[in-house]
Amino acid sequence: MRKKVVAGNWKMNNTLVETKQLIKGLKKGLKGIKLKDTRVIIAPTYVNLHQAVKKTEKSKIEVAAQNVHQAKNGAFTGEISIDMLSDIGVNVVILGHSERRAYFNETDSALAEKVNTAIGKGFDVIFCFGEQLEDRQANNHFKVVEEQLKNALFALRSEAFKNIILAYEPVWAIGTGQTATAEEAQEMHEFIRGLLAKEYSKDMAEGVSILYGGSVKPKNAEEIFSKPDVDGGLIGGASLKAEDFSAIVKSI
Ligand code: PGA
């Protein structure tokens, strides 16, 4: 059975002191919540990953990086390699976030390489994708999502999807407070699972966790998570408050 996942993308927020405080708050907030089939993941900024790994060691919280370079090592000033992450105890990475695509020119083909690098090292990948507002208004959202998945992921073997968590994040819903309705999320997630079934197999499609991301808050999480093809969420703003993130985890 596929796992439920609640992941917090902290983006470029939190100093080391704030990182430690937030982890402390989260541990307190999650105390007593049964997390049997649910993974709880946080993604602090690079410089605080090592400390975050240490501070979460005896908890059920996993630590993810927000990006990784595709090359093994070399002359790539300012970049971080998969071995560096692995070495400090990180084994989950977010790839393809719309902010990386928009502000750092990440293309589908670069993402395909990054996914390969990460999976080759045994990492789990939270792979983000989603349409722009214009795409949805033009009723192109299914086509855009299909292209993004095809270009970055569909060259992979079925086996590789054991390490992939998909995160559908309509760009118009990220950081805007304008969330997709639970019905819109379900409709797209069902479509995505159908694509996987068509490209691979029904069995494989049933095993892949598909998260929704975009203005998930404690007040709307339960309704979104109640949909059959929504297996959790990728949370931005609300993951920066221990109380809110814990409440979102509780509602899964
Ligand atoms: P948001 O961000 O929850 O602040 O909309 C989601 C994300 O960027 O992953």
Short mmCIF file of C-alpha atoms and ligand atoms in Angstrom, two decimals:
data_model
loop_
_atom_site.label_atom_id
_atom_site.label_comp_id
_atom_site.label_asym_id
_atom_site.label_seq_id
_atom_site.Cartn_x
_atom_site.Cartn_y
_atom_site.Cartn_z
CA MET A 1 0.00 0.00 0.00
CA ARG A 2 1.29 3.44 -0.84
CA LYS A 3 2.46 5.70 1.96
CA LYS A 4 0.97 8.99 3.05
CA VAL A 5 3.49 11.82 3.09
CA VAL A 6 3.46 15.29 4.60
CA ALA A 7 6.53 17.26 3.57
CA GLY A 8 7.51 20.79 4.57
CA ASN A 9 9.45 22.84 2.04
CA TRP A 10 11.11 25.54 4.13
CA LYS A 11 12.55 27.30 1.06
CA MET A 12 15.06 30.07 1.90
CA ASN A 13 13.86 30.53 5.47
CA ASN A 14 15.22 29.94 8.97
CA THR A 15 18.66 30.54 10.42
CA LEU A 16 20.33 27.71 12.34
CA VAL A 17 18.83 28.88 15.62
CA GLU A 18 15.37 29.07 14.04
CA THR A 19 15.85 25.66 12.44
CA LYS A 20 16.58 24.09 15.82
CA GLN A 21 13.62 25.88 17.40
CA LEU A 22 11.23 24.76 14.69
CA ILE A 23 12.38 21.14 14.93
CA LYS A 24 11.94 21.25 18.69
CA GLY A 25 8.43 22.62 18.23
CA LEU A 26 7.60 19.99 15.65
CA LYS A 27 8.74 17.13 17.83
CA LYS A 28 6.49 18.47 20.57
CA GLY A 29 3.61 19.00 18.17
CA LEU A 30 3.87 15.52 16.70
CA LYS A 31 4.09 13.76 20.04
CA GLY A 32 1.26 11.28 20.44
CA ILE A 33 0.27 11.34 16.76
CA LYS A 34 0.30 7.83 15.31
CA LEU A 35 2.41 7.99 12.15
CA LYS A 36 2.12 4.34 11.14
CA ASP A 37 1.80 4.79 7.37
CA THR A 38 2.71 8.44 7.18
CA ARG A 39 6.13 9.89 6.43
CA VAL A 40 6.87 13.33 7.82
CA ILE A 41 9.63 15.14 5.95
CA ILE A 42 11.16 18.59 6.38
CA ALA A 43 13.39 20.35 3.86
CA PRO A 44 15.54 23.03 5.48
CA THR A 45 18.08 25.05 3.53
CA TYR A 46 21.42 23.38 2.67
CA VAL A 47 23.57 24.96 5.36
CA ASN A 48 21.28 23.72 8.11
CA LEU A 49 20.72 20.19 6.81
CA HIS A 50 23.44 18.55 8.83
CA GLN A 51 22.19 19.99 12.10
CA ALA A 52 18.62 19.15 11.13
CA VAL A 53 19.64 15.52 10.59
CA LYS A 54 21.24 15.44 14.02
CA LYS A 55 18.29 17.08 15.73
CA THR A 56 15.80 14.65 14.19
CA GLU A 57 17.86 11.50 14.72
CA LYS A 58 15.65 9.87 17.30
CA SER A 59 12.38 11.06 15.81
CA LYS A 60 10.21 10.00 12.89
CA ILE A 61 10.95 13.24 11.06
CA GLU A 62 13.00 12.77 7.88
CA VAL A 63 15.18 15.47 6.38
CA ALA A 64 15.22 16.34 2.67
CA ALA A 65 17.32 18.68 0.54
CA GLN A 66 15.57 21.23 -1.69
CA ASN A 67 17.72 20.50 -4.75
CA VAL A 68 20.85 18.65 -5.90
CA HIS A 69 23.22 18.96 -8.83
CA GLN A 70 23.19 16.22 -11.47
CA ALA A 71 26.96 15.79 -11.74
CA LYS A 72 28.93 13.61 -9.37
CA ASN A 73 31.37 16.41 -8.54
CA GLY A 74 33.51 19.01 -10.28
CA ALA A 75 33.70 22.63 -11.33
CA PHE A 76 30.16 23.74 -10.52
CA THR A 77 30.64 26.71 -8.22
CA GLY A 78 27.86 27.06 -5.67
CA GLU A 79 26.34 23.63 -6.26
CA ILE A 80 25.87 20.59 -3.99
CA SER A 81 26.37 16.96 -4.98
CA ILE A 82 24.41 13.86 -4.10
CA ASP A 83 27.41 12.34 -2.27
CA MET A 84 27.64 15.43 -0.06
CA LEU A 85 24.01 15.01 0.94
CA SER A 86 24.32 11.29 1.45
CA ASP A 87 27.42 11.79 3.57
CA ILE A 88 25.54 13.91 6.13
CA GLY A 89 22.64 11.46 6.36
CA VAL A 90 20.17 13.01 3.93
CA ASN A 91 18.47 10.60 1.54
CA VAL A 92 15.46 12.48 0.25
CA VAL A 93 15.54 15.36 -2.22
CA ILE A 94 12.91 17.71 -3.68
CA LEU A 95 13.37 18.22 -7.43
CA GLY A 96 11.59 20.35 -9.99
CA HIS A 97 9.97 22.87 -7.67
CA SER A 98 8.32 25.62 -9.72
CA GLU A 99 10.59 28.24 -8.11
CA ARG A 100 13.64 26.28 -9.31
CA ARG A 101 12.10 26.03 -12.77
CA ALA A 102 11.14 29.71 -12.91
CA TYR A 103 14.09 31.46 -11.22
CA PHE A 104 16.95 29.03 -11.90
CA ASN A 105 16.00 27.83 -15.37
CA GLU A 106 15.64 24.17 -14.46
CA THR A 107 14.49 22.37 -17.57
CA ASP A 108 12.77 19.01 -17.92
CA SER A 109 15.96 17.51 -19.35
CA ALA A 110 18.15 18.78 -16.48
CA LEU A 111 15.53 17.41 -14.11
CA ALA A 112 15.63 14.02 -15.80
CA GLU A 113 19.38 13.97 -15.12
CA LYS A 114 18.94 15.07 -11.52
CA VAL A 115 16.33 12.38 -10.92
CA ASN A 116 18.71 9.77 -12.32
CA THR A 117 21.56 10.96 -10.13
CA ALA A 118 19.39 10.91 -7.01
CA ILE A 119 17.80 7.54 -7.67
CA GLY A 120 21.18 6.08 -8.61
CA LYS A 121 22.32 6.88 -5.09
CA GLY A 122 19.20 5.36 -3.54
CA PHE A 123 17.53 8.66 -2.67
CA ASP A 124 13.80 9.21 -2.58
CA VAL A 125 12.77 12.06 -4.86
CA ILE A 126 9.84 14.37 -4.26
CA PHE A 127 9.23 15.41 -7.85
CA CYS A 128 7.27 18.64 -8.31
CA PHE A 129 5.35 19.76 -11.36
CA GLY A 130 2.21 21.74 -12.17
CA GLU A 131 0.64 24.17 -14.56
CA GLN A 132 0.68 27.98 -14.68
CA LEU A 133 -2.53 29.99 -14.32
CA GLU A 134 -2.64 30.66 -18.11
CA ASP A 135 -2.48 26.90 -18.75
CA ARG A 136 -5.48 26.27 -16.55
CA GLN A 137 -7.43 29.18 -17.98
CA ALA A 138 -6.78 27.84 -21.47
CA ASN A 139 -7.81 24.37 -20.30
CA ASN A 140 -4.31 23.09 -21.06
CA HIS A 141 -3.47 21.92 -17.55
CA PHE A 142 -3.71 18.19 -18.22
CA LYS A 143 -1.52 18.49 -21.29
CA VAL A 144 1.13 20.56 -19.49
CA VAL A 145 1.30 18.12 -16.59
CA GLU A 146 1.51 15.15 -18.94
CA GLU A 147 4.41 16.77 -20.82
CA GLN A 148 6.31 17.59 -17.62
CA LEU A 149 6.01 14.01 -16.39
CA LYS A 150 6.84 12.47 -19.74
CA ASN A 151 9.90 14.64 -20.31
CA ALA A 152 11.46 14.22 -16.89
CA LEU A 153 10.32 10.80 -15.68
CA PHE A 154 8.91 8.45 -18.28
CA ALA A 155 12.30 7.23 -19.49
CA LEU A 156 12.68 5.59 -16.07
CA ARG A 157 12.08 1.91 -15.43
CA SER A 158 9.00 1.06 -13.42
CA GLU A 159 11.24 -0.02 -10.50
CA ALA A 160 12.57 3.52 -10.13
CA PHE A 161 9.14 4.77 -9.09
CA LYS A 162 9.55 2.99 -5.77
CA ASN A 163 11.78 5.98 -4.97
CA ILE A 164 9.56 8.68 -6.43
CA ILE A 165 6.91 10.70 -4.67
CA LEU A 166 5.01 12.95 -7.05
CA ALA A 167 3.95 16.42 -5.94
CA TYR A 168 1.34 18.16 -8.07
CA GLU A 169 1.68 21.87 -7.40
CA PRO A 170 -0.37 24.20 -9.58
CA VAL A 171 1.84 27.29 -9.78
CA TRP A 172 -1.12 29.64 -9.30
CA ALA A 173 -1.76 28.08 -5.88
CA ILE A 174 1.78 28.33 -4.50
CA GLY A 175 2.17 31.00 -1.83
CA THR A 176 -0.97 32.77 -3.03
CA GLY A 177 -3.50 31.55 -0.49
CA GLN A 178 -5.58 30.44 -3.47
CA THR A 179 -5.62 26.68 -3.09
CA ALA A 180 -7.03 24.29 -5.68
CA THR A 181 -10.32 22.86 -4.50
CA ALA A 182 -10.23 19.30 -3.21
CA GLU A 183 -12.15 18.32 -6.36
CA GLU A 184 -9.60 20.00 -8.65
CA ALA A 185 -6.76 18.23 -6.83
CA GLN A 186 -8.52 14.86 -7.00
CA GLU A 187 -9.31 15.31 -10.70
CA MET A 188 -5.64 15.97 -11.54
CA HIS A 189 -4.30 13.23 -9.25
CA GLU A 190 -6.65 10.69 -10.82
CA PHE A 191 -5.45 11.82 -14.25
CA ILE A 192 -1.80 11.41 -13.17
CA ARG A 193 -2.42 7.94 -11.78
CA GLY A 194 -4.12 7.08 -15.06
CA LEU A 195 -1.05 8.26 -16.98
CA LEU A 196 1.20 6.04 -14.86
CA ALA A 197 -1.12 3.09 -15.39
CA LYS A 198 -1.08 3.66 -19.14
CA GLU A 199 2.68 4.14 -19.38
CA TYR A 200 3.62 1.41 -16.88
CA SER A 201 0.96 -0.68 -15.15
CA LYS A 202 -2.06 -0.31 -12.89
CA ASP A 203 -0.21 -2.00 -10.05
CA MET A 204 2.68 0.37 -10.30
CA ALA A 205 0.36 3.39 -10.50
CA GLU A 206 -1.45 2.29 -7.34
CA GLY A 207 1.85 2.23 -5.45
CA VAL A 208 3.00 5.79 -6.18
CA SER A 209 2.22 8.49 -3.62
CA ILE A 210 0.89 11.69 -5.19
CA LEU A 211 0.99 14.80 -3.01
CA TYR A 212 -0.84 18.06 -3.51
CA GLY A 213 0.97 21.35 -2.90
CA GLY A 214 -0.18 24.96 -3.02
CA SER A 215 -1.53 26.92 -0.05
CA VAL A 216 -2.30 23.89 2.10
CA LYS A 217 -3.21 25.15 5.57
CA PRO A 218 -4.60 23.52 8.72
CA LYS A 219 -8.10 24.68 7.73
CA ASN A 220 -8.16 23.08 4.27
CA ALA A 221 -5.81 20.09 4.70
CA GLU A 222 -8.37 17.59 5.92
CA GLU A 223 -10.70 18.11 2.98
CA ILE A 224 -7.90 17.89 0.40
CA PHE A 225 -6.36 14.82 2.06
CA SER A 226 -9.75 13.09 2.19
CA LYS A 227 -9.68 12.55 -1.59
CA PRO A 228 -8.79 9.01 -2.67
CA ASP A 229 -5.88 9.92 -4.97
CA VAL A 230 -4.38 12.59 -2.71
CA ASP A 231 -1.75 10.90 -0.58
CA GLY A 232 -0.56 13.92 1.36
CA GLY A 233 0.88 17.36 0.81
CA LEU A 234 3.94 19.44 0.10
CA ILE A 235 3.62 22.42 2.38
CA GLY A 236 5.43 25.74 2.05
CA GLY A 237 4.32 28.68 4.21
CA ALA A 238 2.42 26.61 6.78
CA SER A 239 5.45 24.34 7.35
CA LEU A 240 7.29 27.24 8.98
CA LYS A 241 5.03 27.17 12.04
CA ALA A 242 5.30 24.08 14.23
CA GLU A 243 1.67 24.34 15.28
CA ASP A 244 0.33 24.60 11.72
CA PHE A 245 2.53 21.86 10.30
CA SER A 246 1.67 19.51 13.16
CA ALA A 247 -2.02 20.22 12.65
CA ILE A 248 -1.67 19.41 8.94
CA VAL A 249 0.10 16.13 9.77
CA LYS A 250 -2.70 15.33 12.22
CA SER A 251 -5.32 15.81 9.55
CA ILE A 252 -3.96 13.14 7.24
P1 PGA B 1 2.78 27.10 -0.15
O1 PGA B 1 4.02 26.47 -0.94
O2 PGA B 1 2.25 26.04 0.76
O3 PGA B 1 3.36 28.27 0.62
O4 PGA B 1 1.79 27.51 -1.17
C1 PGA B 1 3.98 25.17 -1.43
C2 PGA B 1 5.29 24.83 -2.09
O5 PGA B 1 5.92 25.75 -2.67
O6 PGA B 1 5.74 23.69 -2.07
#
